[in-house]
Short mmCIF file of C-alpha atoms in Angstrom, two decimals:
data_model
loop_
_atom_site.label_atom_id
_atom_site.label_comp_id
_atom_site.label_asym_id
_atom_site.label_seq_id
_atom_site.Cartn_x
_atom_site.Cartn_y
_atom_site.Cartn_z
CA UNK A 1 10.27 -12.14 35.85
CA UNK A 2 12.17 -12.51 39.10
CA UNK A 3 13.71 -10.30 41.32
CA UNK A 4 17.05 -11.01 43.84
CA UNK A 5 17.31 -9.32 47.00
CA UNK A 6 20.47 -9.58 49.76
CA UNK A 7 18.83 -10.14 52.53
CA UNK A 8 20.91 -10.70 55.58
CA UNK A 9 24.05 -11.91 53.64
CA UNK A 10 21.55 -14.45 52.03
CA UNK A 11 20.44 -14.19 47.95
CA UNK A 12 16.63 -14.18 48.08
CA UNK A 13 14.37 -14.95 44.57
CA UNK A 14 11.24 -13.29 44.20
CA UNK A 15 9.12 -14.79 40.97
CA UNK A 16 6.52 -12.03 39.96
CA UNK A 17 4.12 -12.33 37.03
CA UNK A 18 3.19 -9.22 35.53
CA UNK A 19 0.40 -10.22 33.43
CA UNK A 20 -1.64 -11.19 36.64
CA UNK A 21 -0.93 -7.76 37.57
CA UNK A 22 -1.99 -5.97 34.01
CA UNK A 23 -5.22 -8.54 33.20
CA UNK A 24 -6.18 -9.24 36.80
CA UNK A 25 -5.31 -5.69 38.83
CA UNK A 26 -2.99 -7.97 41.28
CA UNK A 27 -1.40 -5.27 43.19
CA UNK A 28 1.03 -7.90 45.09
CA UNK A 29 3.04 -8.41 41.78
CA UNK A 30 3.88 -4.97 41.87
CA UNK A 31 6.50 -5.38 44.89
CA UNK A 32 8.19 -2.36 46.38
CA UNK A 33 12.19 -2.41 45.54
CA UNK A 34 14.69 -1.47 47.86
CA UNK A 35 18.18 -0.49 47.27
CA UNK A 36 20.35 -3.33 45.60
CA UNK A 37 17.84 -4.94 44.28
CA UNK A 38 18.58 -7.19 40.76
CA UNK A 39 15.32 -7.25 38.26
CA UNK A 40 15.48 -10.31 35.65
CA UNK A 41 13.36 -10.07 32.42
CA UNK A 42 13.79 -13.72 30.43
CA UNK A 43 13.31 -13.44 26.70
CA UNK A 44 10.39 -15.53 25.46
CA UNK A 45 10.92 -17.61 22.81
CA UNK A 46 7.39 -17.41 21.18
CA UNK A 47 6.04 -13.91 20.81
CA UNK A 48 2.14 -14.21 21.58
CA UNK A 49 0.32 -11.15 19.28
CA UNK A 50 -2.42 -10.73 21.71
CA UNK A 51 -0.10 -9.93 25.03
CA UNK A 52 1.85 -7.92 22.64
CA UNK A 53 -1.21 -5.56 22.20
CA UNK A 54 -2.02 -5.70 25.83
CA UNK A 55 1.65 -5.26 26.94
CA UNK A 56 1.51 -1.96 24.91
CA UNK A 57 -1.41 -0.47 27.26
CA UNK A 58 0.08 -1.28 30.23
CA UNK A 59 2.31 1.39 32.40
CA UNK A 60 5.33 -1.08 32.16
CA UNK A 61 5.26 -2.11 28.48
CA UNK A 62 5.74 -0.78 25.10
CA UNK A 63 6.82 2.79 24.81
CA UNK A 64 4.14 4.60 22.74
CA UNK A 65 6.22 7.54 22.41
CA UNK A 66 9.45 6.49 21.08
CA UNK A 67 10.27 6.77 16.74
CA UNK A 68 11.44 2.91 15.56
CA UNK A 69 13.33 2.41 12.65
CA UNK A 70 11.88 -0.64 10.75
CA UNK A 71 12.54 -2.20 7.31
CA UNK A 72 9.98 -2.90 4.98
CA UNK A 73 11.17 -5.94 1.84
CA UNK A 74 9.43 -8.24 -0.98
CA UNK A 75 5.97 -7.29 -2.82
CA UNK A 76 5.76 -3.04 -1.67
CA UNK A 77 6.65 -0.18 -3.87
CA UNK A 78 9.17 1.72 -2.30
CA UNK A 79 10.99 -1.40 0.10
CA UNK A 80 13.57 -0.30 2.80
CA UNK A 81 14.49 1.35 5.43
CA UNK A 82 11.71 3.46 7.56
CA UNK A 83 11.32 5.27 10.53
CA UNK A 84 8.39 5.01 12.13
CA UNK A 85 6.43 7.74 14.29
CA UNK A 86 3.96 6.52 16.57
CA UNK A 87 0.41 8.45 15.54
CA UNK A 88 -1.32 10.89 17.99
CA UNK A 89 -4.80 10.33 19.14
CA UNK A 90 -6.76 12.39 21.36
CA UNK A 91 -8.39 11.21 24.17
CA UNK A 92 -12.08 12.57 24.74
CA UNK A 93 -12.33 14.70 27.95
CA UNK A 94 -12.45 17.97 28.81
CA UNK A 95 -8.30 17.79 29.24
CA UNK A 96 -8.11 16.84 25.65
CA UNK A 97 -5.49 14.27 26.23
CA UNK A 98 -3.38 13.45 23.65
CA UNK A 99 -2.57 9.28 23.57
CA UNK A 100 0.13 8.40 20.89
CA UNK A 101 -0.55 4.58 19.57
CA UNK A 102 2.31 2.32 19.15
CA UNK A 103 3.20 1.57 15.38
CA UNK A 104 1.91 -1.19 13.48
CA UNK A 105 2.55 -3.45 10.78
CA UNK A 106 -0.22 -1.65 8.05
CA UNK A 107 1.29 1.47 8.72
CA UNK A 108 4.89 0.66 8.16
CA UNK A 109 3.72 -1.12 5.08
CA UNK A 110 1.80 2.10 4.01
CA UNK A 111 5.16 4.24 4.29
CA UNK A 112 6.20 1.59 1.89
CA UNK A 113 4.18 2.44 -0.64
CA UNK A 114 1.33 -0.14 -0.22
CA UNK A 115 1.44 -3.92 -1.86
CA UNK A 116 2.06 -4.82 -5.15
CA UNK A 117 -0.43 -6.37 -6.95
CA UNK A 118 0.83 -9.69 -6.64
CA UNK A 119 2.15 -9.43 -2.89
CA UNK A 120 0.93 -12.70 -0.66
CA UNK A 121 -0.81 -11.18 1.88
CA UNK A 122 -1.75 -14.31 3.76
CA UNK A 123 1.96 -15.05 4.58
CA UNK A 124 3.52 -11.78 6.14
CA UNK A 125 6.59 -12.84 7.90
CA UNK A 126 7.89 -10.37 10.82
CA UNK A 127 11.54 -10.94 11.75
CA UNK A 128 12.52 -9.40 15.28
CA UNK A 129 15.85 -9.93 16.82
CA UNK A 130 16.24 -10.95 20.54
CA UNK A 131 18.56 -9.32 22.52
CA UNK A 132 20.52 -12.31 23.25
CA UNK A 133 20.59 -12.42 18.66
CA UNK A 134 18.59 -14.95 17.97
CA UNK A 135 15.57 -14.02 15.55
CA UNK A 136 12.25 -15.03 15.78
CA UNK A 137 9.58 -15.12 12.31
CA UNK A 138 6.27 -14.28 13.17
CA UNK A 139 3.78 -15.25 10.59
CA UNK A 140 0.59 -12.88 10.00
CA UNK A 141 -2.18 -13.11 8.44
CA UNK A 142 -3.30 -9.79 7.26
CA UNK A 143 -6.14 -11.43 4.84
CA UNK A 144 -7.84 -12.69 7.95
CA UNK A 145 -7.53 -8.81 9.04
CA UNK A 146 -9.50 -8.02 6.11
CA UNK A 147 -12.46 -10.70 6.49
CA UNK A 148 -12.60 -10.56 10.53
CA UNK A 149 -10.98 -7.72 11.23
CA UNK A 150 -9.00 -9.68 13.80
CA UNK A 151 -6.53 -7.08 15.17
CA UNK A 152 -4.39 -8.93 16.55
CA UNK A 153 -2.76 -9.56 12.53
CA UNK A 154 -2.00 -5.88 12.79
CA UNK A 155 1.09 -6.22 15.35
CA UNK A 156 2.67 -3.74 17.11
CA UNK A 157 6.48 -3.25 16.20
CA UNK A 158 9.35 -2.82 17.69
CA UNK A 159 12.89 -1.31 16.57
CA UNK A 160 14.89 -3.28 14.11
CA UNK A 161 11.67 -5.34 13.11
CA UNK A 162 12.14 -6.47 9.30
CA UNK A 163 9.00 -6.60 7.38
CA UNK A 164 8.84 -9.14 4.63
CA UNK A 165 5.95 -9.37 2.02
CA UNK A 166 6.41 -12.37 -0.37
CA UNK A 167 4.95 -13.26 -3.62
CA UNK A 168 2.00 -15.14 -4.64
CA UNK A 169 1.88 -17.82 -7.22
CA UNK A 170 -1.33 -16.06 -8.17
CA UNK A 171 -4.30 -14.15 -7.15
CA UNK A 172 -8.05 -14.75 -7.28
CA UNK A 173 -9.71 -12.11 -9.48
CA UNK A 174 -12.38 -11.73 -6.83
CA UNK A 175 -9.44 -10.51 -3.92
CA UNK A 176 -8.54 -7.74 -5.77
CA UNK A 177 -10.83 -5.30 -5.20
CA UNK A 178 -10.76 -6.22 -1.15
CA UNK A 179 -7.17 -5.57 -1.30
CA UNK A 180 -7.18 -2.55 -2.91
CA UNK A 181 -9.43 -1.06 -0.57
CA UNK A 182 -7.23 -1.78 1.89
CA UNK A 183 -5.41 0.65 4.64
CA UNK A 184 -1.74 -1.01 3.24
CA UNK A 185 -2.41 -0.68 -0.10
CA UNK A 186 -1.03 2.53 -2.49
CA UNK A 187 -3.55 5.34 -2.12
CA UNK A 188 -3.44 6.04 -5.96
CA UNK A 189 -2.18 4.19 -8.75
CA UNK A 190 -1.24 4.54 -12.39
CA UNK A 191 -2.75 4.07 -15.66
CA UNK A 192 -2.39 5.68 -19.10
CA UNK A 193 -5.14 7.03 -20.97
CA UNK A 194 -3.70 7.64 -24.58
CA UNK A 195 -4.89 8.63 -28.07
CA UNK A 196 -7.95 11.19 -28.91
CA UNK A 197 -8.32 12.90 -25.67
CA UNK A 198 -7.96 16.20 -24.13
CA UNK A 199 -4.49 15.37 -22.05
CA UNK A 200 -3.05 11.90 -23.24
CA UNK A 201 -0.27 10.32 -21.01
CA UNK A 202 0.19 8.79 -17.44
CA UNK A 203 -2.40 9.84 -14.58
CA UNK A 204 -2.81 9.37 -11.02
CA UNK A 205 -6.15 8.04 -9.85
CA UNK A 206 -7.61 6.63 -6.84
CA UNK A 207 -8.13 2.79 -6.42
CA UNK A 208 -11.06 1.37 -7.80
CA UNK A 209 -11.67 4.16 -10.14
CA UNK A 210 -13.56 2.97 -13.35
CA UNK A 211 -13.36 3.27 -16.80
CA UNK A 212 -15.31 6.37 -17.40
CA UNK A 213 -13.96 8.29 -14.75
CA UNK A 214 -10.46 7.44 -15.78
CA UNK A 215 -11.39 8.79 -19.46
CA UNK A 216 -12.85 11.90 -17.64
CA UNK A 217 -9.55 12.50 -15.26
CA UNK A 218 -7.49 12.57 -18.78
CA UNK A 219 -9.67 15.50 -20.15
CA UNK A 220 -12.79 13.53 -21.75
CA UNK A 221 -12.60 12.92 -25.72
CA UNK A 222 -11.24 15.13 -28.03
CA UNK A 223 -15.22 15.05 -29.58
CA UNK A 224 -13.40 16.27 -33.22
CA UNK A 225 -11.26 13.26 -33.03
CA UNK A 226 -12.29 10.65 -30.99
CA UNK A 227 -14.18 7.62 -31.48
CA UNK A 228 -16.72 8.16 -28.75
CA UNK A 229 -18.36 4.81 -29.67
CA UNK A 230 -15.66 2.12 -28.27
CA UNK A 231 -12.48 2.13 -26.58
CA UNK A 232 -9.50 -0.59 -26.12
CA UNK A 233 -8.50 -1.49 -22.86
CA UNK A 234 -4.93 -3.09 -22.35
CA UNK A 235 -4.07 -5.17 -18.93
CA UNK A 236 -0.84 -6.38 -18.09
CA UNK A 237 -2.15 -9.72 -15.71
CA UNK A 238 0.07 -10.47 -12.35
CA UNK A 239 1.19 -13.95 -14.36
CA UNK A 240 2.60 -11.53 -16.97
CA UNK A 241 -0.03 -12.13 -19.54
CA UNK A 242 -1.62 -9.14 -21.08
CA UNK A 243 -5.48 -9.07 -22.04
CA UNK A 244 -6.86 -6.38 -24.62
CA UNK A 245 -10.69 -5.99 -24.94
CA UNK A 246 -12.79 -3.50 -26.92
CA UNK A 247 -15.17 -1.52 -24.64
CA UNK A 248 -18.71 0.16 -25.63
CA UNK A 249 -18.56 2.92 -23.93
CA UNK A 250 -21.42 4.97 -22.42
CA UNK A 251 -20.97 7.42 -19.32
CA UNK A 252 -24.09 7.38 -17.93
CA UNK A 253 -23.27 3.29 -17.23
CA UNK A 254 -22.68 2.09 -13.69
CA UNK A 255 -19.80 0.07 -12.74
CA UNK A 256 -19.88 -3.37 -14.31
CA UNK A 257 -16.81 -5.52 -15.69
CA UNK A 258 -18.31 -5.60 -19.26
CA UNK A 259 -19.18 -2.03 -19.85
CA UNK A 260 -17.40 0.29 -17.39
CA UNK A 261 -14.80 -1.68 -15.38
CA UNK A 262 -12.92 -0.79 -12.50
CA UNK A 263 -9.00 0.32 -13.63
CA UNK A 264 -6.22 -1.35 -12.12
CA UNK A 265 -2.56 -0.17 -11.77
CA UNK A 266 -0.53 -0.01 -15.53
CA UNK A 267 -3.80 -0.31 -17.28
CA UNK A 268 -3.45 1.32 -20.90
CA UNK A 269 -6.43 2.89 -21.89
CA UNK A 270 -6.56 3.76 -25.80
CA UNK A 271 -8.62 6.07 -27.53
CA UNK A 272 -8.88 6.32 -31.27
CA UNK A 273 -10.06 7.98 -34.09
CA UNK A 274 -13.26 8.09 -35.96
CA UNK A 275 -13.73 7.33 -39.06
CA UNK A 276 -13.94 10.81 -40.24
CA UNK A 277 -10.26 11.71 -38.55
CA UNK A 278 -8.49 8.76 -39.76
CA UNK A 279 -9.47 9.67 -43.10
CA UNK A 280 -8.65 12.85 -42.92
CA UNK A 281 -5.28 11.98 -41.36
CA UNK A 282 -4.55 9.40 -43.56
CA UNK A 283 -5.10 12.44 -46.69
CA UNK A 284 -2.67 14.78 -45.39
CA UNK A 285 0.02 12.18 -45.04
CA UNK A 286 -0.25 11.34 -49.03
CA UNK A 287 -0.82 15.14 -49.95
CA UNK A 288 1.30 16.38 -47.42
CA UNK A 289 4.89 15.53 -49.67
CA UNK A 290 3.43 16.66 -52.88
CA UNK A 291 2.18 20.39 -51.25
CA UNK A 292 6.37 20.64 -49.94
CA UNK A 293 7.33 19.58 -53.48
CA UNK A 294 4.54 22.20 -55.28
CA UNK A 295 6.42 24.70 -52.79
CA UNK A 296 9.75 23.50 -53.70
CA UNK A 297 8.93 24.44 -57.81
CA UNK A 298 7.56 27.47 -56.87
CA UNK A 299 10.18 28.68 -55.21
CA UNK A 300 12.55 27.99 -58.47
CA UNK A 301 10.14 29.08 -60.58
CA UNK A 302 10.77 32.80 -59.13
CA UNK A 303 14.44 32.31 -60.19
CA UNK A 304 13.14 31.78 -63.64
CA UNK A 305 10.91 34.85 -64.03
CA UNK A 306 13.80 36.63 -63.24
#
């Protein structure tokens, strides 16, 4: 940055850099201004993540305090338009300090909804908007958050910042669970659990939730009616397939994929009858016409005695 001063009917250019100042402690960038003084900030053309996160600690950089309003597009749940508050932290000490953190990317994408299933986490684009109105795309990474835990992928934002999540051609089986484990990724999803148990329909459960304890959050088997042997489990795939496999089901099993798998969002879990049920079902739709027809004489047959 630079800084002109009139001095003596004469324009005078002072160059400071302000990173020696917040990395090094050089107290001779931080000049002393005098009346009339003109401060120039340049735009930079390439936003570096790392001085982003160490411009936001210093005294002269990010405001930590102020809402944003951001936009969140492509592979979330609920895409558009957020606001952003900055979260609160407390600072240890016997003042009890509180230290708001700037927002980040996870947490906008969080207000979102979390990713879909088939978002493309290793190419987040960020769009930002120089004041001058040219845009810069900054690619992230937020897999390599996940494996290394590299920070830096989760980047501080700024107002107007446009969040775009695209889709992946596919995903490997063996990302899923990582991703739904993940701080941006819904806190609950959705599966239906339908047939002979307690409460059939649609229920909320927690990411990587299996089998049994998605039969238990729907009310257990109906033990009259159910078949508590095996169960049919119905997966609509990301490439729009759909799988349907027969489960043996026992509740004291661990989590495995063959026997007790974890759930994943839309899942259809189904439930039938035993043998016993079916049959009896099956009865009282044949018999169930001919008892209304009996009824049906009867009735007439009153007229009659008459």
């Amino acid at each position: 940055m630079t800084i002109k001063r009139q001095f003596q009917g004469e324009t005078l250019t002072l160059t400071l850099n302000l990173w020696d100042l917040a990395k090094k402690g050089q107290l001779k960038q931080d000049v002393t201004l005098i009346d009339g003084d003109e401060i120039i900030i340049p735009t930079q053309e390439i936003i570096d993540i790392g001085e982003t996160r160490l411009l936001s600690d210093a005294n002269f950089g990010l405001s930590a305090n102020q809402e944003i309003n951001v936009a969140v597009v492509g592979e979330v749940y609920r895409p558009g338009s957020y606001r952003v508050i900055p979260e609160s932290n407390t600072v240890s000490g016997s003042q009890g300090n509180i230290r708001r953190q700037p927002p980040r990317l996870t947490f906008a994408i969080q207000l979102a909804g979390g990713i879909k299933p088939l978002a493309d986490v290793r190419q987040v684009e960020l769009r930002r908007y120089n004041r001058d109105g040219s845009q810069q795309i900054i690619a992230i990474d937020l897999w390599n958050l996940l494996e290394t835990g590299n920070i830096e992928e989760d980047i501080i934002l700024q107002e107007g910042d446009t969040i775009v999540i695209p889709t992946a051609a596919s995903l490997p089986s063996e990302e899923s669970e990582p991703l739904a484990n993940a701080s941006f990724a819904p806190a609950s999803m959705r599966v239906s659990v339908v047939g002979e148990v307690r409460s059939p329909g649609n229920i909320e459960i927690p990411p990587n939730t299996p089998l049994n304890q998605g039969i238990l959050a729907a009310g257990g088997f109906d033990k009259r009616r159910a078949n508590g042997a095996t169960i049919e489990l119905v997966r609509l795939n990301p490439n729009g397939t759909v799988t349907r496999r027969d489960i043996d089901i026992d509740f004291a099993q661990d989590i495995t994929e063959g026997d007790n798998p974890i759930l994943k969002n839309n899942d259809v879990v189904i439930v039938n009858r035993n043998f016993l049920t079916a049959a009896s079902d099956t009865l009282t739709t044949i018999f169930a016409p001919i008892g209304a027809l009996t009824g049906f004489v009867n009735f007439f047959r009153l007229f009659d005695n008459n």
